[in-house]
Amino acid sequence: MFVCTSCTLGQAGFLERVRVALPDVDVAGIDCMSGCADDQTVAFRAPGKVAYLFGDITDADLPALETFSRHYVASTDGTFEDARLLGDLRMKALARIPG
């Protein structure tokens, strides 16, 4: 998982809060993911899987990000049969990039 450190929340310690909330996820900070119109942005990427970019993320989304990460790890290709399991997070997807 990648967390933009240039976004407003990223500059306010969001990366560390994500690491605490998702201790089983490898979380890296990255300087600007070009989602500035929708800050805070986070992304998920893994070899052979679809990559996702989410925007307008807040601390309130941390439980949904944890749910997403579990389903993402369990998926063989990074896709989901029913995106409704992601709750409001599915409406914050900015991009789904083929793996």
PDB file of C-alpha atoms in Angstrom:
ATOM      1  CA  MET A   1       0.000   0.000   0.000  1.00  0.00           C
ATOM      2  CA  PHE A   2       1.198   3.488  -0.808  1.00  0.00           C
ATOM      3  CA  VAL A   3       0.200   6.691   0.974  1.00  0.00           C
ATOM      4  CA  CYS A   4       0.788  10.086  -0.581  1.00  0.00           C
ATOM      5  CA  THR A   5       2.879  12.160   1.791  1.00  0.00           C
ATOM      6  CA  SER A   6       2.307  15.392  -0.172  1.00  0.00           C
ATOM      7  CA  CYS A   7      -1.449  15.430   0.457  1.00  0.00           C
ATOM      8  CA  THR A   8      -2.762  17.490   3.360  1.00  0.00           C
ATOM      9  CA  LEU A   9      -3.289  14.489   5.654  1.00  0.00           C
ATOM     10  CA  GLY A  10      -0.010  12.985   4.495  1.00  0.00           C
ATOM     11  CA  GLN A  11       1.755  16.052   5.772  1.00  0.00           C
ATOM     12  CA  ALA A  12      -0.109  15.690   9.087  1.00  0.00           C
ATOM     13  CA  GLY A  13       1.131  12.206   9.952  1.00  0.00           C
ATOM     14  CA  PHE A  14      -1.468  10.143   8.087  1.00  0.00           C
ATOM     15  CA  LEU A  15       1.165   7.615   6.977  1.00  0.00           C
ATOM     16  CA  GLU A  16       1.945   6.699  10.584  1.00  0.00           C
ATOM     17  CA  ARG A  17      -1.754   6.456  11.463  1.00  0.00           C
ATOM     18  CA  VAL A  18      -2.263   4.069   8.540  1.00  0.00           C
ATOM     19  CA  ARG A  19       0.687   1.947   9.675  1.00  0.00           C
ATOM     20  CA  VAL A  20      -0.783   1.714  13.177  1.00  0.00           C
ATOM     21  CA  ALA A  21      -4.285   0.911  11.891  1.00  0.00           C
ATOM     22  CA  LEU A  22      -3.055  -1.686   9.359  1.00  0.00           C
ATOM     23  CA  PRO A  23      -0.130  -3.418  11.093  1.00  0.00           C
ATOM     24  CA  ASP A  24      -0.213  -6.437   8.756  1.00  0.00           C
ATOM     25  CA  VAL A  25       0.053  -4.316   5.600  1.00  0.00           C
ATOM     26  CA  ASP A  26       3.333  -3.124   4.077  1.00  0.00           C
ATOM     27  CA  VAL A  27       2.674   0.634   3.916  1.00  0.00           C
ATOM     28  CA  ALA A  28       5.094   2.976   2.149  1.00  0.00           C
ATOM     29  CA  GLY A  29       4.989   6.731   1.819  1.00  0.00           C
ATOM     30  CA  ILE A  30       5.387   8.224  -1.628  1.00  0.00           C
ATOM     31  CA  ASP A  31       5.859  11.856  -2.586  1.00  0.00           C
ATOM     32  CA  CYS A  32       2.831  12.829  -4.708  1.00  0.00           C
ATOM     33  CA  MET A  33       0.641  10.407  -6.639  1.00  0.00           C
ATOM     34  CA  SER A  34      -0.838  13.223  -8.769  1.00  0.00           C
ATOM     35  CA  GLY A  35      -4.264  12.943  -7.184  1.00  0.00           C
ATOM     36  CA  CYS A  36      -4.121  16.437  -5.741  1.00  0.00           C
ATOM     37  CA  ALA A  37      -7.719  17.268  -6.649  1.00  0.00           C
ATOM     38  CA  ASP A  38      -8.808  14.350  -4.464  1.00  0.00           C
ATOM     39  CA  ASP A  39      -6.354  14.414  -1.556  1.00  0.00           C
ATOM     40  CA  GLN A  40      -5.707  12.279   0.494  1.00  0.00           C
ATOM     41  CA  THR A  41      -4.714   9.532  -1.984  1.00  0.00           C
ATOM     42  CA  VAL A  42      -3.663   5.961  -1.308  1.00  0.00           C
ATOM     43  CA  ALA A  43      -2.879   3.121  -3.704  1.00  0.00           C
ATOM     44  CA  PHE A  44      -2.670  -0.651  -3.638  1.00  0.00           C
ATOM     45  CA  ARG A  45      -0.413  -2.565  -6.014  1.00  0.00           C
ATOM     46  CA  ALA A  46       0.939  -6.112  -6.135  1.00  0.00           C
ATOM     47  CA  PRO A  47       2.631  -8.154  -8.886  1.00  0.00           C
ATOM     48  CA  GLY A  48       0.107  -9.685 -11.275  1.00  0.00           C
ATOM     49  CA  LYS A  49      -2.831  -7.838  -9.739  1.00  0.00           C
ATOM     50  CA  VAL A  50      -4.978  -4.887 -10.689  1.00  0.00           C
ATOM     51  CA  ALA A  51      -3.737  -1.700  -8.982  1.00  0.00           C
ATOM     52  CA  TYR A  52      -6.119   0.733  -7.299  1.00  0.00           C
ATOM     53  CA  LEU A  53      -5.867   4.456  -6.575  1.00  0.00           C
ATOM     54  CA  PHE A  54      -8.284   5.918  -4.023  1.00  0.00           C
ATOM     55  CA  GLY A  55      -8.873   9.579  -3.246  1.00  0.00           C
ATOM     56  CA  ASP A  56     -10.654  11.734  -0.683  1.00  0.00           C
ATOM     57  CA  ILE A  57      -9.448   9.341   2.007  1.00  0.00           C
ATOM     58  CA  THR A  58      -9.805  10.359   5.652  1.00  0.00           C
ATOM     59  CA  ASP A  59      -9.071   8.741   8.992  1.00  0.00           C
ATOM     60  CA  ALA A  60     -12.686   7.527   8.962  1.00  0.00           C
ATOM     61  CA  ASP A  61     -11.776   5.297   5.983  1.00  0.00           C
ATOM     62  CA  LEU A  62      -9.119   3.320   7.879  1.00  0.00           C
ATOM     63  CA  PRO A  63     -11.489   0.411   8.695  1.00  0.00           C
ATOM     64  CA  ALA A  64     -12.566   0.235   5.035  1.00  0.00           C
ATOM     65  CA  LEU A  65      -8.929   0.276   3.901  1.00  0.00           C
ATOM     66  CA  GLU A  66      -8.226  -2.617   6.257  1.00  0.00           C
ATOM     67  CA  THR A  67     -11.178  -4.543   4.781  1.00  0.00           C
ATOM     68  CA  PHE A  68     -10.015  -3.741   1.258  1.00  0.00           C
ATOM     69  CA  SER A  69      -6.475  -4.892   2.007  1.00  0.00           C
ATOM     70  CA  ARG A  70      -7.707  -8.274   3.308  1.00  0.00           C
ATOM     71  CA  HIS A  71      -9.826  -8.865   0.208  1.00  0.00           C
ATOM     72  CA  TYR A  72      -7.057  -7.613  -2.076  1.00  0.00           C
ATOM     73  CA  VAL A  73      -4.512 -10.019  -0.589  1.00  0.00           C
ATOM     74  CA  ALA A  74      -6.992 -12.913  -0.844  1.00  0.00           C
ATOM     75  CA  SER A  75      -7.819 -12.168  -4.496  1.00  0.00           C
ATOM     76  CA  THR A  76      -5.668 -13.917  -7.091  1.00  0.00           C
ATOM     77  CA  ASP A  77      -5.847 -11.020  -9.553  1.00  0.00           C
ATOM     78  CA  GLY A  78      -6.923  -8.047  -7.439  1.00  0.00           C
ATOM     79  CA  THR A  79     -10.514  -8.002  -8.678  1.00  0.00           C
ATOM     80  CA  PHE A  80     -13.734  -8.500  -6.732  1.00  0.00           C
ATOM     81  CA  GLU A  81     -16.994 -10.117  -7.820  1.00  0.00           C
ATOM     82  CA  ASP A  82     -19.016  -7.656  -5.775  1.00  0.00           C
ATOM     83  CA  ALA A  83     -17.513  -4.252  -5.006  1.00  0.00           C
ATOM     84  CA  ARG A  84     -20.294  -3.516  -2.518  1.00  0.00           C
ATOM     85  CA  LEU A  85     -18.266  -5.342   0.128  1.00  0.00           C
ATOM     86  CA  LEU A  86     -15.969  -2.300   0.092  1.00  0.00           C
ATOM     87  CA  GLY A  87     -18.727   0.010   1.321  1.00  0.00           C
ATOM     88  CA  ASP A  88     -18.154   3.722   0.739  1.00  0.00           C
ATOM     89  CA  LEU A  89     -14.558   3.078  -0.292  1.00  0.00           C
ATOM     90  CA  ARG A  90     -15.747   1.842  -3.702  1.00  0.00           C
ATOM     91  CA  MET A  91     -17.051   5.343  -4.406  1.00  0.00           C
ATOM     92  CA  LYS A  92     -13.591   6.780  -3.697  1.00  0.00           C
ATOM     93  CA  ALA A  93     -11.793   4.756  -6.367  1.00  0.00           C
ATOM     94  CA  LEU A  94     -10.071   7.125  -8.799  1.00  0.00           C
ATOM     95  CA  ALA A  95      -8.439   4.453 -10.949  1.00  0.00           C
ATOM     96  CA  ARG A  96      -8.291   0.708 -11.438  1.00  0.00           C
ATOM     97  CA  ILE A  97      -5.165  -0.091 -13.428  1.00  0.00           C
ATOM     98  CA  PRO A  98      -4.704  -3.500 -15.111  1.00  0.00           C
ATOM     99  CA  GLY A  99      -1.959  -5.675 -13.631  1.00  0.00           C
TER     100      GLY A  99
END
